[in-house]
CSV table of C-alpha atoms in Angstrom, one decimal:
chain,number,residue,atom,x,y,z
H,20,MET,CA,83.6,106.8,106.5
H,21,ASN,CA,80.7,104.8,105.0
H,22,ALA,CA,80.6,102.5,102.0
H,23,THR,CA,79.7,105.3,99.6
H,24,SER,CA,82.5,107.7,100.7
H,25,ASP,CA,85.1,109.1,98.4
H,26,LEU,CA,87.1,106.0,97.3
H,27,ARG,CA,89.9,108.2,96.0
H,28,THR,CA,90.4,109.6,99.6
H,29,ARG,CA,90.4,106.1,101.0
H,30,ALA,CA,93.0,105.0,98.5
H,31,ALA,CA,95.3,108.0,99.1
H,32,ALA,CA,95.0,107.4,102.9
H,33,ALA,CA,95.9,103.8,102.7
H,34,LEU,CA,98.8,104.5,100.4
H,35,GLY,CA,100.0,107.3,102.6
H,36,ARG,CA,100.1,105.0,105.6
H,37,CYS,CA,102.3,102.6,103.5
H,38,GLY,CA,104.6,105.5,102.7
H,39,VAL,CA,103.4,106.4,99.2
H,40,ASP,CA,102.5,109.9,98.0
H,41,LEU,CA,100.3,109.9,95.0
H,42,PRO,CA,101.7,111.8,92.0
H,43,ASP,CA,99.7,114.7,90.7
H,44,GLY,CA,99.0,113.1,87.3
H,45,GLY,CA,100.0,110.9,84.5
H,46,ALA,CA,98.6,108.9,81.5
H,47,LEU,CA,97.6,105.8,83.5
H,48,ALA,CA,94.1,106.3,84.9
H,49,VAL,CA,93.4,103.9,87.8
H,50,THR,CA,89.7,103.3,88.3
H,51,SER,CA,87.9,101.2,90.9
H,52,PRO,CA,85.6,98.5,89.7
H,53,VAL,CA,83.5,99.1,92.9
H,54,ASP,CA,81.8,102.2,91.3
H,55,GLY,CA,84.0,103.5,88.5
H,56,THR,CA,85.7,106.1,90.7
H,57,GLU,CA,89.0,107.3,89.3
H,58,LEU,CA,91.4,106.6,92.2
H,59,ALA,CA,94.6,108.2,90.7
H,60,ARG,CA,96.5,109.1,87.6
H,61,LEU,CA,100.0,107.8,87.4
H,62,PRO,CA,102.9,108.4,85.0
H,63,LEU,CA,103.9,105.5,82.8
H,64,HIS,CA,107.5,104.2,82.5
H,65,SER,CA,109.2,104.5,79.2
H,66,ALA,CA,111.5,101.8,77.6
H,67,GLU,CA,114.4,103.8,78.9
H,68,ASP,CA,113.0,103.8,82.4
H,69,VAL,CA,112.7,100.0,82.3
H,70,ASP,CA,116.2,99.7,81.0
H,71,VAL,CA,117.5,101.8,83.9
H,72,ALA,CA,115.5,99.7,86.4
H,73,ILE,CA,116.9,96.4,85.0
H,74,GLY,CA,120.4,97.9,85.1
H,75,HIS,CA,120.0,98.9,88.8
H,76,ALA,CA,118.7,95.4,89.6
H,77,ALA,CA,121.6,93.7,87.7
H,78,ARG,CA,124.1,95.7,89.7
H,79,ALA,CA,122.3,95.0,93.0
H,80,PHE,CA,122.6,91.3,92.1
H,81,GLU,CA,126.4,91.5,92.1
H,82,GLN,CA,126.2,92.4,95.8
H,83,TRP,CA,123.1,90.4,96.9
H,84,ARG,CA,124.2,87.1,95.6
H,85,ASP,CA,127.3,87.2,97.9
H,86,VAL,CA,125.2,87.8,101.0
H,87,PRO,CA,124.6,84.6,103.0
H,88,ALA,CA,121.1,83.2,102.4
H,89,PRO,CA,120.1,83.4,106.1
H,90,VAL,CA,121.1,87.1,106.1
H,91,ARG,CA,119.0,87.6,103.0
H,92,GLY,CA,116.2,86.0,105.0
H,93,ARG,CA,116.3,88.9,107.4
H,94,LEU,CA,115.0,91.3,104.7
H,95,VAL,CA,112.0,89.0,104.0
H,96,ARG,CA,111.4,88.7,107.7
H,97,ARG,CA,111.2,92.4,108.0
H,98,LEU,CA,108.9,92.7,105.0
H,99,GLY,CA,106.6,90.2,106.7
H,100,GLU,CA,106.6,92.3,109.8
H,101,LEU,CA,105.6,95.4,107.8
H,102,LEU,CA,102.9,93.4,106.0
H,103,VAL,CA,101.4,92.5,109.4
H,104,GLU,CA,101.5,96.2,110.4
H,105,HIS,CA,99.9,97.3,107.2
H,106,LYS,CA,97.6,94.4,106.5
H,107,SER,CA,94.4,96.5,106.7
H,108,ASP,CA,95.9,99.1,104.4
H,109,LEU,CA,96.9,96.7,101.7
H,110,ALA,CA,93.5,94.9,102.0
H,111,GLU,CA,91.7,98.1,101.5
H,112,LEU,CA,93.7,98.8,98.3
H,113,VAL,CA,93.0,95.3,97.0
H,114,THR,CA,89.2,95.9,97.5
H,115,LEU,CA,89.5,99.3,95.9
H,116,GLU,CA,91.4,98.1,92.8
H,117,VAL,CA,90.0,94.6,92.3
H,118,GLY,CA,86.6,94.7,94.0
H,119,LYS,CA,87.2,91.7,96.4
H,120,ILE,CA,85.1,91.6,99.5
H,121,PRO,CA,87.2,92.6,102.6
H,122,SER,CA,87.6,89.1,103.9
H,123,GLU,CA,89.0,87.9,100.6
H,124,ALA,CA,91.2,90.9,100.3
H,125,ALA,CA,92.5,90.4,103.9
H,126,GLY,CA,93.1,86.7,103.0
H,127,GLU,CA,95.2,87.7,100.1
H,128,VAL,CA,97.4,89.9,102.3
H,129,GLN,CA,97.6,87.1,104.9
H,130,GLU,CA,98.9,84.9,102.1
H,131,MET,CA,101.8,87.4,101.6
H,132,ILE,CA,102.6,87.2,105.3
H,133,ASP,CA,102.5,83.4,105.2
H,134,VAL,CA,104.8,83.2,102.2
H,135,CYS,CA,107.3,85.5,104.0
H,136,ASP,CA,107.3,83.1,106.9
H,137,PHE,CA,107.9,80.2,104.5
H,138,ALA,CA,110.7,82.0,102.7
H,139,VAL,CA,112.5,83.0,105.9
H,140,GLY,CA,112.7,79.3,106.9
H,141,LEU,CA,113.7,78.4,103.4
H,142,SER,CA,116.7,80.8,103.7
H,143,ARG,CA,118.4,78.1,105.9
H,144,GLN,CA,117.2,75.2,103.8
H,145,LEU,CA,118.5,75.8,100.2
H,146,TYR,CA,119.9,72.3,100.3
H,147,GLY,CA,122.1,70.6,97.8
H,148,ARG,CA,123.1,67.0,98.0
H,149,THR,CA,126.2,64.8,98.2
H,150,MET,CA,126.4,61.7,96.0
H,151,PRO,CA,128.8,58.7,96.0
H,152,SER,CA,131.7,59.1,93.6
H,153,GLU,CA,133.0,56.2,91.6
H,154,ARG,CA,136.5,57.5,92.1
H,155,PRO,CA,138.4,57.0,95.3
H,156,GLY,CA,139.3,60.2,97.2
H,157,HIS,CA,136.7,62.2,95.4
H,158,ARG,CA,133.5,63.9,96.5
H,159,LEU,CA,130.6,64.5,94.1
H,160,MET,CA,127.9,67.1,95.1
H,161,GLU,CA,125.3,69.5,93.8
H,162,THR,CA,125.1,73.1,95.0
H,163,TRP,CA,122.6,75.8,94.3
H,164,HIS,CA,123.4,79.4,93.5
H,165,PRO,CA,121.6,82.7,92.9
H,166,LEU,CA,120.2,82.9,89.4
H,167,GLY,CA,120.0,86.6,88.5
H,168,VAL,CA,117.3,89.3,88.1
H,169,VAL,CA,113.7,88.0,88.1
H,170,GLY,CA,111.1,89.7,86.1
H,171,VAL,CA,107.6,89.4,87.5
H,172,ILE,CA,104.5,90.1,85.4
H,173,SER,CA,101.3,89.8,87.4
H,174,ALA,CA,97.6,89.8,86.7
H,175,PHE,CA,94.9,91.9,88.3
H,176,ASN,CA,93.0,89.3,90.2
H,177,PHE,CA,95.7,88.6,92.8
H,178,PRO,CA,97.6,91.9,92.7
H,179,VAL,CA,99.8,91.3,95.7
H,180,ALA,CA,99.8,87.5,96.6
H,181,VAL,CA,101.4,86.3,93.3
H,182,TRP,CA,104.0,89.1,93.6
H,183,SER,CA,104.9,88.0,97.1
H,184,TRP,CA,105.2,84.3,96.1
H,185,ASN,CA,107.8,85.3,93.6
H,186,THR,CA,109.5,88.1,95.4
H,187,ALA,CA,109.9,86.5,98.9
H,188,ILE,CA,111.5,83.4,97.5
H,189,ALA,CA,113.5,85.2,94.8
H,190,LEU,CA,115.1,87.5,97.5
H,191,VAL,CA,116.2,84.7,99.8
H,192,CYS,CA,117.5,82.9,96.7
H,193,GLY,CA,119.7,85.9,96.0
H,194,ASP,CA,117.7,87.5,93.1
H,195,PRO,CA,116.6,91.1,92.7
H,196,VAL,CA,113.1,91.6,91.2
H,197,VAL,CA,111.7,93.9,88.6
H,198,TRP,CA,107.9,93.9,88.7
H,199,LYS,CA,105.3,94.8,86.1
H,200,PRO,CA,101.9,94.8,87.8
H,201,SER,CA,98.6,94.8,85.9
H,202,GLU,CA,97.7,98.3,84.6
H,203,THR,CA,94.4,97.7,86.6
H,204,THR,CA,96.2,97.4,90.0
H,205,PRO,CA,99.2,99.7,90.2
H,206,LEU,CA,98.4,101.2,93.6
H,207,THR,CA,98.8,98.0,95.4
H,208,ALA,CA,102.1,97.5,93.6
H,209,LEU,CA,103.4,101.0,94.7
H,210,ALA,CA,102.4,100.2,98.3
H,211,CYS,CA,104.2,96.8,98.3
H,212,ASP,CA,107.3,98.4,96.7
H,213,ALA,CA,107.4,101.1,99.4
H,214,LEU,CA,107.1,98.6,102.2
H,215,LEU,CA,109.9,96.4,100.7
H,216,ARG,CA,112.1,99.5,100.3
H,217,ARG,CA,111.5,100.4,103.9
H,218,ALA,CA,112.4,96.8,104.9
H,219,ALA,CA,115.6,97.0,102.9
H,220,ASP,CA,116.6,100.3,104.6
H,221,ASP,CA,115.8,98.8,108.0
H,222,VAL,CA,118.1,95.8,107.5
H,223,GLY,CA,120.8,97.5,105.5
H,224,ALA,CA,120.1,95.6,102.2
H,225,PRO,CA,121.7,96.9,99.0
H,226,ASP,CA,119.8,99.5,97.0
H,227,GLY,CA,118.1,98.4,93.8
H,228,LEU,CA,116.8,95.0,94.9
H,229,HIS,CA,113.3,95.9,93.8
H,230,HIS,CA,111.7,98.0,91.1
H,231,VAL,CA,108.1,98.6,89.9
H,232,VAL,CA,107.6,99.5,86.3
H,233,LEU,CA,104.2,100.7,85.1
H,234,GLY,CA,102.9,100.5,81.6
H,235,ASP,CA,101.2,98.4,78.9
H,236,ALA,CA,102.3,95.3,77.2
H,237,THR,CA,105.4,97.0,75.8
H,238,VAL,CA,106.8,97.2,79.3
H,239,GLY,CA,106.3,93.5,79.8
H,240,GLU,CA,107.9,92.9,76.4
H,241,SER,CA,111.0,94.8,77.7
H,242,LEU,CA,111.3,92.3,80.6
H,243,VAL,CA,110.7,89.3,78.3
H,244,ASP,CA,113.4,90.3,75.8
H,245,ASP,CA,116.1,91.6,78.0
H,246,PRO,CA,119.0,89.1,78.5
H,247,ARG,CA,119.7,90.6,82.0
H,248,ILE,CA,116.3,89.1,83.1
H,249,ALA,CA,117.3,85.6,84.1
H,250,LEU,CA,113.8,84.4,84.9
H,251,VAL,CA,110.5,85.7,83.6
H,252,SER,CA,107.6,84.7,86.0
H,253,ALA,CA,104.4,85.6,84.2
H,254,THR,CA,100.8,85.2,85.3
H,255,GLY,CA,98.0,85.8,82.9
H,256,SER,CA,96.2,84.3,79.9
H,257,VAL,CA,97.2,81.4,77.7
H,258,ARG,CA,97.4,83.9,74.8
H,259,MET,CA,100.0,85.9,76.8
H,260,GLY,CA,101.9,82.7,77.6
H,261,ARG,CA,102.1,81.8,73.9
H,262,LEU,CA,103.8,85.1,73.2
H,263,VAL,CA,106.1,85.1,76.3
H,264,ALA,CA,107.5,81.6,76.2
H,265,PRO,CA,109.1,81.5,72.7
H,266,ARG,CA,110.6,85.0,73.1
H,267,VAL,CA,112.3,84.1,76.4
H,268,ALA,CA,113.4,80.7,74.9
H,269,ALA,CA,114.9,82.5,71.9
H,270,ARG,CA,117.4,84.1,74.2
H,271,PHE,CA,117.8,81.0,76.3
H,272,GLY,CA,116.2,82.6,79.4
H,273,ARG,CA,114.0,80.8,81.9
H,274,CYS,CA,110.2,81.0,82.1
H,275,LEU,CA,107.8,80.3,84.9
H,276,LEU,CA,104.2,80.5,83.5
H,277,GLU,CA,100.9,80.5,85.4
H,278,LEU,CA,98.2,80.7,82.8
H,279,GLY,CA,94.6,79.8,82.3
H,280,GLY,CA,92.5,77.3,84.4
H,281,ASN,CA,89.2,75.6,83.5
H,282,ASN,CA,88.8,73.8,86.7
H,283,ALA,CA,86.3,71.0,87.4
H,284,ALA,CA,85.0,69.1,90.4
H,285,ILE,CA,83.4,65.7,90.3
H,286,VAL,CA,80.5,64.9,92.6
H,287,THR,CA,79.9,61.2,93.3
H,288,PRO,CA,76.8,59.5,94.8
H,289,SER,CA,78.6,59.1,98.1
H,290,ALA,CA,79.5,62.8,98.5
H,291,ASP,CA,78.6,64.7,101.6
H,292,LEU,CA,76.2,67.2,99.9
H,293,ASP,CA,76.3,69.8,102.7
H,294,LEU,CA,80.1,70.0,102.4
H,295,THR,CA,79.9,69.8,98.6
H,296,VAL,CA,77.5,72.7,98.2
H,297,ARG,CA,79.6,74.9,100.5
H,298,GLY,CA,82.8,74.0,98.6
H,299,VAL,CA,81.3,74.4,95.2
H,300,VAL,CA,79.6,77.8,95.8
H,301,PHE,CA,82.8,79.4,97.2
H,302,SER,CA,85.0,78.0,94.4
H,303,ALA,CA,82.5,79.1,91.7
H,304,ALA,CA,81.4,82.5,93.0
H,305,GLY,CA,84.3,83.7,95.1
H,306,THR,CA,86.0,86.9,93.7
H,307,ALA,CA,83.1,87.0,91.2
H,308,GLY,CA,84.5,84.1,89.4
H,309,GLN,CA,87.8,85.9,88.7
H,310,ARG,CA,90.3,83.5,90.1
H,311,CYS,CA,92.5,81.3,88.0
H,312,THR,CA,91.4,78.4,90.3
H,313,THR,CA,87.6,79.3,90.0
H,314,LEU,CA,85.4,76.2,89.6
H,315,ARG,CA,84.0,76.4,86.1
H,316,ARG,CA,82.8,72.8,85.5
H,317,LEU,CA,80.8,70.6,87.8
H,318,ILE,CA,80.6,66.9,86.8
H,319,VAL,CA,77.8,65.3,88.7
H,320,HIS,CA,76.6,61.7,88.8
H,321,ARG,CA,73.3,61.4,87.0
H,322,SER,CA,71.5,59.9,90.0
H,323,ILE,CA,72.0,63.0,92.1
H,324,VAL,CA,72.4,65.8,89.6
H,325,ASP,CA,68.8,67.2,90.1
H,326,THR,CA,69.4,67.4,93.8
H,327,VAL,CA,72.8,69.0,93.5
H,328,VAL,CA,71.6,71.6,91.0
H,329,GLU,CA,68.6,72.5,93.2
H,330,ARG,CA,70.7,72.9,96.3
H,331,ILE,CA,73.4,75.0,94.5
H,332,GLY,CA,70.7,77.1,92.9
H,333,LYS,CA,69.1,77.8,96.2
H,334,ALA,CA,72.5,78.8,97.7
H,335,TYR,CA,73.1,81.1,94.7
H,336,SER,CA,69.8,82.8,95.3
H,337,GLY,CA,71.1,83.7,98.8
H,338,LEU,CA,74.4,85.3,97.6
H,339,ARG,CA,74.3,89.0,98.0
H,340,VAL,CA,75.8,90.8,95.1
H,341,GLY,CA,76.9,94.4,95.5
H,342,ASN,CA,79.4,97.0,96.7
H,343,PRO,CA,82.1,94.9,98.5
H,344,PHE,CA,82.3,97.5,101.3
H,345,ASP,CA,78.7,96.9,102.2
H,346,GLU,CA,77.9,94.5,105.1
H,347,GLY,CA,76.8,91.0,104.0
H,348,VAL,CA,78.0,91.2,100.4
H,349,LEU,CA,79.6,88.1,99.1
H,350,VAL,CA,80.0,88.8,95.4
H,351,GLY,CA,81.6,92.0,94.3
H,352,PRO,CA,82.0,93.5,90.8
H,353,LEU,CA,83.6,92.2,87.6
H,354,VAL,CA,86.7,94.1,86.8
H,355,SER,CA,85.3,95.7,83.7
H,356,GLU,CA,82.5,96.0,81.2
H,357,LYS,CA,84.6,93.8,78.8
H,358,SER,CA,84.4,91.0,81.4
H,359,TYR,CA,80.6,91.2,81.4
H,360,GLU,CA,80.5,91.2,77.6
H,361,ALA,CA,82.7,88.0,77.6
H,362,MET,CA,80.3,86.4,80.2
H,363,ARG,CA,77.2,87.4,78.2
H,364,SER,CA,78.7,86.0,75.0
H,365,ALA,CA,79.6,82.7,76.7
H,366,LEU,CA,76.0,82.3,78.1
H,367,ASP,CA,74.6,83.0,74.6
H,368,ARG,CA,76.9,80.3,73.1
H,369,ALA,CA,75.9,77.9,75.9
H,370,ALA,CA,72.2,78.5,75.1
H,371,ALA,CA,72.8,77.9,71.4
H,372,ASP,CA,74.4,74.6,72.4
H,373,GLY,CA,71.3,73.6,74.3
H,374,GLY,CA,72.4,74.8,77.7
H,375,VAL,CA,69.9,76.1,80.2
H,376,VAL,CA,70.6,78.8,82.8
H,377,VAL,CA,68.9,77.5,86.0
H,378,ALA,CA,70.2,80.3,88.3
H,379,GLY,CA,71.8,83.8,87.9
H,380,GLY,CA,73.5,85.3,84.9
H,381,GLU,CA,71.8,88.6,85.1
H,382,ARG,CA,73.2,92.1,85.4
H,383,VAL,CA,72.7,93.5,88.9
H,384,ASP,CA,71.9,97.2,89.4
H,385,VAL,CA,74.3,98.7,92.0
H,386,SER,CA,74.8,102.4,92.5
H,387,GLY,CA,77.7,103.9,90.6
H,388,ASN,CA,79.4,102.6,87.5
H,389,GLY,CA,80.5,99.2,88.7
H,390,VAL,CA,79.8,96.0,86.7
H,391,TYR,CA,77.9,93.6,88.8
H,392,VAL,CA,76.4,90.2,87.8
H,393,SER,CA,74.7,87.3,89.6
H,394,PRO,CA,76.8,84.1,89.4
H,395,ALA,CA,75.3,81.8,86.7
H,396,LEU,CA,74.5,78.1,87.0
H,397,VAL,CA,74.1,76.4,83.6
H,398,ARG,CA,73.1,72.8,82.9
H,399,MET,CA,74.7,71.6,79.7
H,400,PRO,CA,73.9,68.6,77.5
H,401,GLY,CA,77.7,67.9,77.1
H,402,GLN,CA,81.1,69.5,77.1
H,403,THR,CA,80.7,71.8,74.1
H,404,GLU,CA,83.3,74.2,72.8
H,405,VAL,CA,82.3,77.0,75.1
H,406,VAL,CA,82.6,74.7,78.1
H,407,GLN,CA,86.2,73.9,77.1
H,408,GLU,CA,87.1,77.6,77.2
H,409,GLU,CA,87.9,79.7,80.2
H,410,THR,CA,85.6,82.6,80.6
H,411,PHE,CA,86.9,84.8,83.5
H,412,ALA,CA,83.5,85.4,85.1
H,413,PRO,CA,81.1,83.5,87.4
H,414,ILE,CA,79.7,80.8,85.2
H,415,LEU,CA,79.4,77.2,86.5
H,416,TYR,CA,78.6,74.6,83.8
H,417,VAL,CA,76.9,71.4,85.1
H,418,LEU,CA,77.6,68.1,83.3
H,419,THR,CA,76.5,64.6,84.1
H,420,TYR,CA,78.3,61.2,84.1
H,421,ASP,CA,77.4,57.6,84.7
H,422,ASP,CA,80.7,56.0,85.8
H,423,LEU,CA,83.9,57.4,87.2
H,424,ASP,CA,86.0,56.6,84.2
H,425,GLU,CA,83.7,58.8,82.2
H,426,ALA,CA,83.8,61.6,84.7
H,427,ILE,CA,87.6,61.7,84.8
H,428,ALA,CA,87.7,61.6,81.0
H,429,LEU,CA,85.4,64.6,80.9
H,430,HIS,CA,87.4,66.3,83.6
H,431,ASN,CA,90.7,65.9,81.6
H,432,ALA,CA,89.2,66.7,78.2
H,433,VAL,CA,90.1,70.5,78.3
H,434,PRO,CA,93.3,72.2,77.2
H,435,GLN,CA,93.9,73.7,80.7
H,436,GLY,CA,95.2,71.8,83.7
H,437,LEU,CA,95.4,73.9,86.9
H,438,SER,CA,93.1,72.8,89.7
H,439,SER,CA,90.7,69.9,90.3
H,440,SER,CA,88.7,68.2,93.0
H,441,ILE,CA,86.4,65.3,93.7
H,442,PHE,CA,83.7,65.1,96.4
H,443,THR,CA,83.4,61.5,97.6
H,444,LEU,CA,83.4,59.4,100.7
H,445,ASP,CA,84.7,56.4,98.8
H,446,GLN,CA,88.5,56.0,99.3
H,447,ARG,CA,88.9,54.1,96.0
H,448,GLU,CA,87.2,56.8,94.0
H,449,ALA,CA,89.4,59.5,95.8
H,450,GLU,CA,92.6,57.6,95.1
H,451,GLN,CA,91.7,56.9,91.5
H,452,PHE,CA,90.9,60.5,90.9
H,453,LEU,CA,94.2,61.7,92.5
H,454,SER,CA,96.2,59.4,90.3
H,455,ARG,CA,94.4,60.3,87.1
H,456,SER,CA,93.6,64.0,87.3
H,457,ASP,CA,95.9,65.8,84.8
H,458,CYS,CA,96.0,69.0,86.8
H,459,GLY,CA,98.8,70.4,88.9
H,460,ILE,CA,96.4,70.6,91.9
H,461,ALA,CA,94.0,67.8,92.8
H,462,ASN,CA,91.9,67.9,95.9
H,463,VAL,CA,89.5,65.6,97.7
H,464,ASN,CA,86.4,67.0,99.5
H,465,ILE,CA,87.4,70.7,99.1
H,466,GLY,CA,86.9,73.0,96.2
H,467,THR,CA,89.3,74.0,93.5
H,468,SER,CA,90.3,77.4,95.0
H,469,GLY,CA,92.0,78.4,98.2
H,470,ALA,CA,95.4,76.8,97.9
H,471,GLU,CA,97.9,77.1,100.8
H,472,ILE,CA,101.4,78.4,100.3
H,473,GLY,CA,103.1,75.3,101.6
H,474,GLY,CA,102.4,73.3,98.4
H,475,ALA,CA,103.8,74.3,95.0
H,476,PHE,CA,101.1,76.1,93.1
H,477,GLY,CA,100.8,75.7,89.3
H,478,GLY,CA,99.4,73.5,86.5
H,479,GLU,CA,100.0,71.5,83.5
H,480,LYS,CA,99.1,71.6,79.8
H,481,GLU,CA,98.0,75.2,78.7
H,482,THR,CA,98.3,76.4,82.3
H,483,GLY,CA,102.1,76.5,81.6
H,484,GLY,CA,103.8,74.0,83.8
H,485,GLY,CA,105.1,76.6,86.3
H,486,ARG,CA,105.3,76.1,90.1
H,487,GLU,CA,105.4,79.0,92.6
H,488,SER,CA,105.2,79.4,96.4
H,489,GLY,CA,105.9,76.3,98.4
H,490,SER,CA,107.6,72.9,98.3
H,491,ASP,CA,110.8,73.0,96.1
H,492,SER,CA,109.6,75.8,93.9
H,493,TRP,CA,112.7,77.7,95.0
H,494,LYS,CA,114.7,75.8,92.5
H,495,ALA,CA,113.2,77.8,89.7
H,496,TYR,CA,115.0,80.9,91.1
H,497,MET,CA,118.4,79.3,91.4
H,498,ARG,CA,121.0,77.6,89.2
H,499,ARG,CA,122.3,74.2,90.0
H,500,ALA,CA,126.0,73.3,89.8
H,501,THR,CA,127.5,69.8,90.0
H,502,ASN,CA,130.9,69.8,91.8
H,503,THR,CA,133.6,67.2,92.0
H,504,VAL,CA,136.3,67.7,94.6
H,505,ASN,CA,139.5,65.5,94.4
H,506,TYR,CA,141.1,65.3,97.8
H,507,SER,CA,143.4,62.5,96.8
H,508,THR,CA,146.9,62.5,95.3
H,509,GLU,CA,145.8,60.6,92.2
H,510,LEU,CA,143.9,61.7,89.1
H,511,PRO,CA,141.6,58.8,88.1
H,512,LEU,CA,139.3,59.6,85.2
H,513,ALA,CA,135.6,58.7,85.3
H,514,GLN,CA,134.3,55.5,83.6
H,515,GLY,CA,137.9,54.1,83.9
H,516,VAL,CA,139.2,56.1,81.0
H,517,GLU,CA,143.0,55.9,80.5
H,518,PHE,CA,144.7,58.9,78.9
H,519,GLY,CA,148.5,59.2,78.7
């Protein structure tokens, strides 16, 4: 089947291999950004459907929380095995629904496999701690317990990886999951749900541990407002986060937010420019600029800015933009016409501020109805209002600096705080940057995108403060209890209090 074959047939085949039969119709039209093909029509879930799903998950929690964590890990191990088996099917669906080039799509599925490995090990490492008690014959300790149903709201750009970060860890922590995927990418969600349900059957896990609910923002609101959802993990825009956080807080629920990023890299005079150009180009142009960790600002020392811009511009000219299924393509489509309009508006505003587009920024003609653009490289006279905003498209603004304090101040002077990097061979510069970057992720001599699952992923400021995936992010999915055990025959009170 060649690159221009019926994409609907390819989607149905990949879904079928994952155990999903496409329904005959529904109100949700799923179209591919590759060429505008309608891949499927799916029924939407009503408020009543969502209520039922949450109810099933809440009942499953009553059983699942009592299953020993290492036994819960067997479910995630089996899911990881099925993801390996269906890696190419899921990657195909990611390319069809998001437009990622196949290597990026396969990398996203590999991330799912990796986080399953991480979570299986974690199932034997949900450690509490024992602390010295001030009272003789007493033991003081902390223990961690399952939290409850987790509601996951995910974005289109990583349709399966972010779900797996949440779900693999939630399951080993003892929590069922109700997942609202982006309306743009429901097919990948159905495939993942089918594989997880198969894994649950294979290991004898309780029914109702996982549910997919399809719909618009009202479905997400149902998860946000329902007191049976103990944790809402939401990935999306800052605007969405401003709506979600106070509503969850109003019912004293928990939030884990992964919101906008306006990521920057500083390039110093000592930087290895070969390495720098490679890191910058992938971070800025990968996934057509539609990653939360996409590099959007490049802060370059004035003495080397002309050289750096020339080299990146040359690299941009060699990027092949087109159908992601075609050999040699590195930049696929934007997700929608609306994304292009936002990009065009940002470029117009940048020009009005004195910015100059030195490479890219044009619409690219590709067969079909996909929206394709060449990544834009824009030299700016300063960090104007448009530069401080996140435009979810491939625009890289170039700024200059004279000393590192100035560069770090420019870097931090945006509302978002997700990912950051510095390119330098000077150890002092590297350490100074790592201590002063206000982002959740700070790198040296690599770009801003491409995080591994072993480190906690997330950001500060308007990025929301959430942490997913590695390190001790599991604590967000559990509740902590402080326990005091008296094994003596006396009853001394803390702080020496006398009573009676």
